[in-house]
Amino acid sequence: MGIKVWNYLAEYDAERADILDAVDTVFRSGQLILGQRVGAFERAFADYHGVPHCAGVDNGTNALVLGLRALGVGRGDEVITVANTAAPTVIAIDAVGAKPVFVDVHPETYLMDVDRIPDVITERTRCLLPVHLYGQCVDLTALTGHASAHGLAVLEDCAQAHGARQRGRLAGTTGDAAAFSFYPTKVLGAYGDAGAVITSTAAVDAALRRLRYYGMEDRYYVEATPGHNSRLDEVHAEILRRKLTRLDDYLSARRAIAARYAEGLAGTGLVLPALADGNDHVYYLYVVRHPQRDRILAELAARDITLNVSYRWPVHTMKGFAHLGHRRGDLPVTERAADEIFSLPMYPTLTKSEQDLVVEALREVLAGL
Ligand SMILES: *Cc1c(COP(=O)(O)O)cnc(C)c1O
């Protein structure tokens, strides 16, 4: 079998007894929806972050949608974000009727260039939505400075940054709320779809709990619209609660792999990931860069090593977002990076010998270019 950019099977082998016990515990509990396991995971995830509130939801996209709604973002509002992200970041803004407004990114870290935020603020701007891309945080000191100067809400997209820190502070604990995805590939991943929103504001948490549950607080009585069914289910909550106790081990494994890649790939001409000031990276993805990206991907695929590009198409250039009226050239740093970046295999159970195969194949291919 070849090497893939992500693979959970070795982790499942190692954790199988615990995962199956989690499933059995839920199935035998008599409660399948919004029972004790969801509550237990929410408390554990809030405690991990040192915040008072966490609301479990069904996926990361809806964590963003409900997070925006709970912060009062809606029709006619503008939300400032980036175009080099998973499309759901922008889909969520669209889904609440708001307009996504993009700023370009830093050429070395690919993170939101927060200095450009003031250029695009209008009287309709309501919220900043930084994406902690690939596993490290956007400059949150400068970003929150702009937010407070202009009275804007901040929703952090933490789908790629579980456990990441900036100057010691955990991703998701600076903004008014933070949205997480537990899609299986993520740093903390479920065995299916799941998500959560953390916040320090009780009213935001209460709004999230209503929104995910048809707009109800008690059964069968709608307190407010819009409602939605966006519940986290008991099985994923219990699996996530158990995996959360191992999150710091996953982070160490990812960091060790990143360090080994950096050592093995030094001097090859590949541009390696850059760490922004004050950041502890969790390496959700290990993203490198080279002008002959597509040729390198093809040559590695021929050696049964499947790499990936996150993301090949910046959101503002996608047909589905043509209504935003952008054209190529609007975000030059984002667009240039999208043509050259690619991701190496990265997951905690990737073995040293698998890593060595990736490094050797890359060294060989790069030497022959
Ligand atoms: C994965 C991801 C999402 C969406 O999460 P889902 O659980 O797949 O809906 C949103 N934003 C970013 C940055 C992501 O990586």
CSV table of C-alpha atoms and ligand atoms in Angstrom, one decimal:
chain,number,residue,atom,x,y,z
A,1,MET,CA,0.0,0.0,0.0
A,2,GLY,CA,1.3,3.5,-0.9
A,3,ILE,CA,1.5,6.5,1.4
A,4,LYS,CA,-1.4,8.9,1.5
A,5,VAL,CA,-1.5,12.5,2.7
A,6,TRP,CA,-3.8,11.3,5.5
A,7,ASN,CA,-4.8,7.9,6.9
A,8,TYR,CA,-6.6,7.0,10.1
A,9,LEU,CA,-6.3,3.2,10.0
A,10,ALA,CA,-3.1,2.9,12.1
A,11,GLU,CA,-4.6,5.2,14.7
A,12,TYR,CA,-7.8,3.1,14.8
A,13,ASP,CA,-5.8,0.0,15.3
A,14,ALA,CA,-4.0,1.6,18.2
A,15,GLU,CA,-7.2,3.0,19.8
A,16,ARG,CA,-9.8,0.4,18.7
A,17,ALA,CA,-10.7,-0.9,22.1
A,18,ASP,CA,-11.3,2.5,23.4
A,19,ILE,CA,-13.3,3.7,20.4
A,20,LEU,CA,-15.5,0.6,20.4
A,21,ASP,CA,-16.0,1.0,24.1
A,22,ALA,CA,-17.1,4.6,23.6
A,23,VAL,CA,-19.7,3.4,21.0
A,24,ASP,CA,-20.9,0.6,23.2
A,25,THR,CA,-21.2,2.9,26.2
A,26,VAL,CA,-23.4,5.3,24.3
A,27,PHE,CA,-25.5,2.5,22.7
A,28,ARG,CA,-26.2,1.0,26.1
A,29,SER,CA,-26.9,4.3,27.8
A,30,GLY,CA,-30.4,4.7,26.5
A,31,GLN,CA,-29.7,8.2,25.2
A,32,LEU,CA,-28.6,8.8,21.6
A,33,ILE,CA,-29.2,12.6,21.2
A,34,LEU,CA,-28.2,15.5,23.5
A,35,GLY,CA,-27.6,13.3,26.5
A,36,GLN,CA,-24.9,13.1,29.1
A,37,ARG,CA,-22.0,12.4,26.7
A,38,VAL,CA,-22.5,15.6,24.7
A,39,GLY,CA,-22.6,17.5,28.0
A,40,ALA,CA,-19.4,15.7,29.2
A,41,PHE,CA,-17.5,16.5,26.0
A,42,GLU,CA,-18.7,20.1,26.0
A,43,ARG,CA,-17.4,20.6,29.6
A,44,ALA,CA,-14.1,18.9,28.8
A,45,PHE,CA,-13.5,20.9,25.7
A,46,ALA,CA,-14.4,24.2,27.5
A,47,ASP,CA,-12.1,23.2,30.3
A,48,TYR,CA,-9.2,22.4,27.9
A,49,HIS,CA,-9.6,26.0,26.7
A,50,GLY,CA,-10.2,27.6,30.0
A,51,VAL,CA,-13.5,29.1,28.8
A,52,PRO,CA,-16.9,28.7,30.5
A,53,HIS,CA,-18.9,27.6,27.5
A,54,CYS,CA,-18.9,25.1,24.6
A,55,ALA,CA,-21.8,24.0,22.4
A,56,GLY,CA,-21.4,20.8,20.4
A,57,VAL,CA,-22.8,21.0,16.9
A,58,ASP,CA,-23.0,18.6,13.9
A,59,ASN,CA,-20.0,19.9,11.9
A,60,GLY,CA,-17.5,22.7,11.4
A,61,THR,CA,-19.5,24.5,8.7
A,62,ASN,CA,-22.5,24.8,11.0
A,63,ALA,CA,-20.3,25.8,13.9
A,64,LEU,CA,-19.4,28.8,11.7
A,65,VAL,CA,-23.0,29.4,10.6
A,66,LEU,CA,-24.4,29.2,14.1
A,67,GLY,CA,-21.4,31.2,15.5
A,68,LEU,CA,-22.1,34.0,13.1
A,69,ARG,CA,-25.8,34.0,13.9
A,70,ALA,CA,-25.2,33.9,17.6
A,71,LEU,CA,-23.0,36.9,17.2
A,72,GLY,CA,-25.8,38.7,15.5
A,73,VAL,CA,-24.3,38.6,12.0
A,74,GLY,CA,-26.9,38.5,9.2
A,75,ARG,CA,-28.3,39.9,6.0
A,76,GLY,CA,-26.6,43.0,4.7
A,77,ASP,CA,-23.6,42.7,7.1
A,78,GLU,CA,-20.0,42.3,5.8
A,79,VAL,CA,-17.6,39.8,7.2
A,80,ILE,CA,-13.9,40.1,6.6
A,81,THR,CA,-12.0,36.9,6.0
A,82,VAL,CA,-9.5,35.3,3.5
A,83,ALA,CA,-9.9,33.4,0.2
A,84,ASN,CA,-7.2,30.8,0.9
A,85,THR,CA,-9.3,28.7,3.2
A,86,ALA,CA,-11.6,25.6,3.0
A,87,ALA,CA,-14.6,26.8,1.1
A,88,PRO,CA,-17.0,26.3,4.1
A,89,THR,CA,-15.5,29.4,5.9
A,90,VAL,CA,-17.0,31.5,3.1
A,91,ILE,CA,-20.1,29.3,2.6
A,92,ALA,CA,-21.0,30.0,6.2
A,93,ILE,CA,-20.9,33.8,5.7
A,94,ASP,CA,-23.0,33.4,2.6
A,95,ALA,CA,-25.4,31.1,4.5
A,96,VAL,CA,-26.3,33.8,7.0
A,97,GLY,CA,-26.9,36.3,4.2
A,98,ALA,CA,-23.8,38.3,4.9
A,99,LYS,CA,-21.2,39.3,2.3
A,100,PRO,CA,-17.7,37.8,2.5
A,101,VAL,CA,-15.0,40.5,2.1
A,102,PHE,CA,-11.5,39.2,1.5
A,103,VAL,CA,-8.0,40.4,2.4
A,104,ASP,CA,-4.8,39.1,1.1
A,105,VAL,CA,-2.3,37.0,3.1
A,106,HIS,CA,1.3,37.0,4.1
A,107,PRO,CA,3.6,35.4,1.5
A,108,GLU,CA,5.5,33.3,4.0
A,109,THR,CA,2.9,32.0,6.4
A,110,TYR,CA,-0.2,32.2,4.1
A,111,LEU,CA,-2.0,33.7,7.1
A,112,MET,CA,-4.4,36.7,6.9
A,113,ASP,CA,-2.5,40.0,6.5
A,114,VAL,CA,-4.3,41.8,9.3
A,115,ASP,CA,-2.7,45.1,8.4
A,116,ARG,CA,-5.0,45.1,5.3
A,117,ILE,CA,-8.2,44.9,7.4
A,118,PRO,CA,-8.6,48.7,7.8
A,119,ASP,CA,-8.5,49.1,3.9
A,120,VAL,CA,-11.7,47.0,3.5
A,121,ILE,CA,-13.7,48.1,6.6
A,122,THR,CA,-17.0,49.9,5.7
A,123,GLU,CA,-20.0,51.0,7.7
A,124,ARG,CA,-21.5,47.5,7.0
A,125,THR,CA,-18.6,45.6,8.4
A,126,ARG,CA,-19.8,43.5,11.4
A,127,CYS,CA,-17.4,40.8,12.0
A,128,LEU,CA,-13.8,39.6,11.5
A,129,LEU,CA,-13.4,35.9,10.7
A,130,PRO,CA,-9.7,34.9,10.9
A,131,VAL,CA,-8.7,31.4,9.8
A,132,HIS,CA,-5.9,29.8,11.8
A,133,LEU,CA,-4.7,28.1,8.6
A,134,TYR,CA,-2.7,24.8,8.6
A,135,GLY,CA,-2.4,24.9,12.4
A,136,GLN,CA,-1.1,28.3,13.4
A,137,CYS,CA,-2.8,31.5,14.6
A,138,VAL,CA,-3.4,34.7,12.7
A,139,ASP,CA,-1.8,37.7,14.5
A,140,LEU,CA,-4.6,38.1,17.1
A,141,THR,CA,-3.1,41.1,18.9
A,142,ALA,CA,-3.3,43.3,15.8
A,143,LEU,CA,-6.6,41.8,14.7
A,144,THR,CA,-8.4,42.4,18.0
A,145,GLY,CA,-7.0,45.9,17.9
A,146,HIS,CA,-8.8,46.6,14.7
A,147,ALA,CA,-11.9,44.8,16.0
A,148,SER,CA,-12.2,47.0,19.1
A,149,ALA,CA,-11.3,50.2,17.3
A,150,HIS,CA,-14.3,49.6,14.9
A,151,GLY,CA,-16.7,47.8,17.2
A,152,LEU,CA,-16.5,44.5,15.3
A,153,ALA,CA,-17.2,40.9,16.5
A,154,VAL,CA,-14.5,38.3,16.1
A,155,LEU,CA,-15.3,34.7,15.2
A,156,GLU,CA,-12.1,32.5,15.0
A,157,ASP,CA,-12.2,29.6,12.5
A,158,CYS,CA,-10.3,27.0,14.5
A,159,ALA,CA,-11.1,24.0,12.3
A,160,GLN,CA,-7.3,23.6,11.6
A,161,ALA,CA,-5.9,24.8,14.9
A,162,HIS,CA,-7.0,22.6,17.9
A,163,GLY,CA,-4.4,23.1,20.6
A,164,ALA,CA,-2.4,25.8,18.7
A,165,ARG,CA,-1.1,28.7,20.8
A,166,GLN,CA,0.0,32.3,20.3
A,167,ARG,CA,2.1,33.8,23.0
A,168,GLY,CA,0.9,30.9,25.2
A,169,ARG,CA,-2.8,31.6,24.5
A,170,LEU,CA,-4.9,28.8,23.0
A,171,ALA,CA,-6.5,29.4,19.6
A,172,GLY,CA,-10.2,30.1,20.0
A,173,THR,CA,-9.9,31.9,23.3
A,174,THR,CA,-9.3,35.5,22.0
A,175,GLY,CA,-12.4,36.2,19.8
A,176,ASP,CA,-16.0,36.5,20.9
A,177,ALA,CA,-16.5,32.9,19.8
A,178,ALA,CA,-14.5,30.2,18.0
A,179,ALA,CA,-15.7,27.5,15.6
A,180,PHE,CA,-14.2,24.0,15.5
A,181,SER,CA,-14.6,21.1,13.1
A,182,PHE,CA,-13.9,17.5,14.2
A,183,TYR,CA,-14.0,16.2,10.7
A,184,PRO,CA,-12.0,13.0,10.7
A,185,THR,CA,-8.8,14.5,9.2
A,186,LYS,CA,-8.6,17.4,11.7
A,187,VAL,CA,-6.1,17.5,14.6
A,188,LEU,CA,-8.9,16.4,16.9
A,189,GLY,CA,-11.1,14.2,14.6
A,190,ALA,CA,-14.3,12.2,15.1
A,191,TYR,CA,-15.2,9.0,13.2
A,192,GLY,CA,-17.7,11.1,11.2
A,193,ASP,CA,-18.9,14.7,11.2
A,194,ALA,CA,-18.9,16.8,14.3
A,195,GLY,CA,-18.1,20.4,15.4
A,196,ALA,CA,-18.3,22.8,18.4
A,197,VAL,CA,-18.3,26.5,19.2
A,198,ILE,CA,-16.6,27.9,22.3
A,199,THR,CA,-17.3,31.3,23.9
A,200,SER,CA,-16.8,33.2,27.1
A,201,THR,CA,-20.2,35.0,26.7
A,202,ALA,CA,-23.2,33.2,28.3
A,203,ALA,CA,-25.7,34.9,25.9
A,204,VAL,CA,-23.8,33.7,22.9
A,205,ASP,CA,-23.8,30.2,24.3
A,206,ALA,CA,-27.5,30.3,25.0
A,207,ALA,CA,-28.2,31.5,21.4
A,208,LEU,CA,-26.0,28.6,20.0
A,209,ARG,CA,-28.0,26.1,22.1
A,210,ARG,CA,-31.3,27.4,20.8
A,211,LEU,CA,-30.1,27.6,17.2
A,212,ARG,CA,-28.8,24.0,17.1
A,213,TYR,CA,-32.1,22.7,18.6
A,214,TYR,CA,-34.8,24.1,16.3
A,215,GLY,CA,-34.8,27.4,18.2
A,216,MET,CA,-36.1,25.6,21.3
A,217,GLU,CA,-35.0,25.8,24.9
A,218,ASP,CA,-37.4,23.3,26.2
A,219,ARG,CA,-39.0,20.6,24.2
A,220,TYR,CA,-41.6,21.4,21.5
A,221,TYR,CA,-41.6,25.2,22.1
A,222,VAL,CA,-39.8,27.4,19.7
A,223,GLU,CA,-38.4,30.5,21.5
A,224,ALA,CA,-36.8,32.2,18.6
A,225,THR,CA,-36.1,31.8,14.9
A,226,PRO,CA,-34.2,30.9,12.9
A,227,GLY,CA,-34.0,27.5,14.4
A,228,HIS,CA,-31.9,24.7,12.9
A,229,ASN,CA,-31.1,21.0,13.6
A,230,SER,CA,-27.4,21.1,14.2
A,231,ARG,CA,-26.9,18.8,17.1
A,232,LEU,CA,-23.7,16.9,18.0
A,233,ASP,CA,-24.6,13.3,18.5
A,234,GLU,CA,-23.7,11.2,21.6
A,235,VAL,CA,-21.4,8.8,19.8
A,236,HIS,CA,-19.1,11.4,18.4
A,237,ALA,CA,-19.2,13.4,21.6
A,238,GLU,CA,-18.0,10.3,23.6
A,239,ILE,CA,-15.3,9.4,21.1
A,240,LEU,CA,-14.1,13.1,21.1
A,241,ARG,CA,-14.1,13.3,24.9
A,242,ARG,CA,-11.8,10.3,25.0
A,243,LYS,CA,-9.6,11.5,22.1
A,244,LEU,CA,-9.3,14.9,23.8
A,245,THR,CA,-7.3,13.3,26.6
A,246,ARG,CA,-4.8,12.3,23.9
A,247,LEU,CA,-4.7,15.6,22.0
A,248,ASP,CA,-1.4,16.8,23.5
A,249,ASP,CA,0.2,13.5,22.4
A,250,TYR,CA,-1.2,14.0,18.9
A,251,LEU,CA,0.3,17.5,18.9
A,252,SER,CA,3.8,16.2,19.9
A,253,ALA,CA,3.7,13.5,17.2
A,254,ARG,CA,2.8,16.1,14.6
A,255,ARG,CA,5.5,18.4,15.7
A,256,ALA,CA,8.1,15.6,15.7
A,257,ILE,CA,7.1,14.7,12.1
A,258,ALA,CA,7.3,18.4,11.1
A,259,ALA,CA,10.8,18.7,12.6
A,260,ARG,CA,12.0,15.5,10.8
A,261,TYR,CA,10.6,16.8,7.5
A,262,ALA,CA,12.4,20.2,8.0
A,263,GLU,CA,15.6,18.4,8.6
A,264,GLY,CA,15.3,16.0,5.7
A,265,LEU,CA,14.1,18.6,3.2
A,266,ALA,CA,16.6,21.4,4.0
A,267,GLY,CA,18.4,22.6,1.0
A,268,THR,CA,16.2,20.9,-1.6
A,269,GLY,CA,14.7,24.1,-3.0
A,270,LEU,CA,11.3,23.4,-1.5
A,271,VAL,CA,10.0,26.3,0.6
A,272,LEU,CA,9.2,24.9,4.0
A,273,PRO,CA,6.5,26.1,6.4
A,274,ALA,CA,7.3,29.4,8.1
A,275,LEU,CA,6.4,30.0,11.8
A,276,ALA,CA,4.9,33.4,12.5
A,277,ASP,CA,6.1,35.3,15.6
A,278,GLY,CA,4.9,33.9,18.9
A,279,ASN,CA,3.1,30.9,17.4
A,280,ASP,CA,3.1,27.3,18.5
A,281,HIS,CA,2.2,25.4,15.3
A,282,VAL,CA,0.1,22.2,15.5
A,283,TYR,CA,0.8,21.2,11.8
A,284,TYR,CA,-2.7,20.2,10.8
A,285,LEU,CA,-1.1,20.3,7.4
A,286,TYR,CA,2.6,20.4,6.4
A,287,VAL,CA,2.5,22.7,3.4
A,288,VAL,CA,5.5,23.3,1.2
A,289,ARG,CA,5.9,25.3,-2.0
A,290,HIS,CA,7.6,24.9,-5.3
A,291,PRO,CA,7.0,26.5,-8.8
A,292,GLN,CA,6.9,23.0,-10.4
A,293,ARG,CA,4.3,21.8,-8.0
A,294,ASP,CA,2.1,19.8,-10.4
A,295,ARG,CA,5.1,17.9,-11.9
A,296,ILE,CA,6.3,17.0,-8.4
A,297,LEU,CA,2.8,15.7,-7.5
A,298,ALA,CA,2.7,13.6,-10.6
A,299,GLU,CA,6.2,12.1,-10.0
A,300,LEU,CA,5.3,11.3,-6.4
A,301,ALA,CA,2.0,9.7,-7.4
A,302,ALA,CA,4.0,7.5,-9.8
A,303,ARG,CA,5.9,6.3,-6.7
A,304,ASP,CA,2.5,5.6,-4.9
A,305,ILE,CA,2.8,8.7,-2.7
A,306,THR,CA,-0.4,10.7,-2.9
A,307,LEU,CA,0.0,14.4,-1.9
A,308,ASN,CA,-2.7,17.0,-1.8
A,309,VAL,CA,-3.2,20.7,-2.4
A,310,SER,CA,-5.0,22.8,0.2
A,311,TYR,CA,-6.2,24.8,-1.6
A,312,ARG,CA,-5.7,24.8,-5.3
A,313,TRP,CA,-8.6,27.2,-6.0
A,314,PRO,CA,-8.8,30.4,-3.9
A,315,VAL,CA,-12.5,30.8,-3.0
A,316,HIS,CA,-12.9,34.2,-4.8
A,317,THR,CA,-12.0,32.6,-8.1
A,318,MET,CA,-14.6,29.8,-7.8
A,319,LYS,CA,-17.6,29.8,-10.1
A,320,GLY,CA,-19.9,29.4,-7.1
A,321,PHE,CA,-18.7,32.7,-5.8
A,322,ALA,CA,-18.9,34.6,-9.1
A,323,HIS,CA,-21.7,36.7,-7.6
A,324,LEU,CA,-19.1,38.4,-5.4
A,325,GLY,CA,-17.7,40.0,-8.5
A,326,HIS,CA,-14.0,39.1,-8.0
A,327,ARG,CA,-11.5,38.5,-10.7
A,328,ARG,CA,-8.0,36.9,-10.8
A,329,GLY,CA,-5.5,39.5,-9.7
A,330,ASP,CA,-7.6,40.8,-6.8
A,331,LEU,CA,-5.6,38.8,-4.2
A,332,PRO,CA,-2.2,38.3,-5.8
A,333,VAL,CA,-0.4,36.7,-2.9
A,334,THR,CA,-3.2,34.2,-2.3
A,335,GLU,CA,-3.4,33.4,-6.0
A,336,ARG,CA,0.4,32.9,-6.5
A,337,ALA,CA,0.6,30.6,-3.4
A,338,ALA,CA,-2.4,28.5,-4.7
A,339,ASP,CA,-0.4,27.7,-7.8
A,340,GLU,CA,2.7,26.4,-5.9
A,341,ILE,CA,1.7,24.9,-2.6
A,342,PHE,CA,1.2,21.3,-1.7
A,343,SER,CA,0.8,19.2,1.5
A,344,LEU,CA,3.0,16.3,2.6
A,345,PRO,CA,1.6,13.3,4.5
A,346,MET,CA,0.9,14.4,8.1
A,347,TYR,CA,-0.9,12.4,10.8
A,348,PRO,CA,0.3,11.3,14.2
A,349,THR,CA,0.8,7.6,13.3
A,350,LEU,CA,2.9,8.3,10.2
A,351,THR,CA,6.0,6.2,10.8
A,352,LYS,CA,9.6,7.3,10.5
A,353,SER,CA,10.2,4.9,7.6
A,354,GLU,CA,7.1,6.2,5.7
A,355,GLN,CA,8.4,9.7,6.3
A,356,ASP,CA,11.8,8.7,5.0
A,357,LEU,CA,10.2,7.3,1.8
A,358,VAL,CA,8.5,10.7,1.3
A,359,VAL,CA,11.7,12.6,1.9
A,360,GLU,CA,13.8,10.4,-0.3
A,361,ALA,CA,11.3,10.5,-3.1
A,362,LEU,CA,11.1,14.3,-2.9
A,363,ARG,CA,14.9,14.7,-2.8
A,364,GLU,CA,15.2,12.5,-5.9
A,365,VAL,CA,12.5,14.3,-7.9
A,366,LEU,CA,13.7,17.7,-6.9
A,367,ALA,CA,17.3,16.9,-7.9
A,368,GLY,CA,16.1,15.8,-11.3
A,369,LEU,CA,14.0,19.0,-12.1
B,1,LIG,C1,-12.7,21.6,7.7
B,1,LIG,C2,-12.9,23.1,7.8
B,1,LIG,C3,-14.2,23.7,7.9
B,1,LIG,C4,-15.4,22.9,7.8
B,1,LIG,O1,-15.6,21.9,8.7
B,1,LIG,P1,-16.6,20.7,8.4
B,1,LIG,O2,-16.6,20.0,9.7
B,1,LIG,O3,-16.0,19.9,7.3
B,1,LIG,O4,-17.9,21.3,8.0
B,1,LIG,C5,-14.2,25.1,8.0
B,1,LIG,N1,-13.1,25.8,8.0
B,1,LIG,C6,-11.9,25.3,7.8
B,1,LIG,C7,-10.7,26.2,7.8
B,1,LIG,C8,-11.7,23.9,7.7
B,1,LIG,O5,-10.5,23.4,7.5
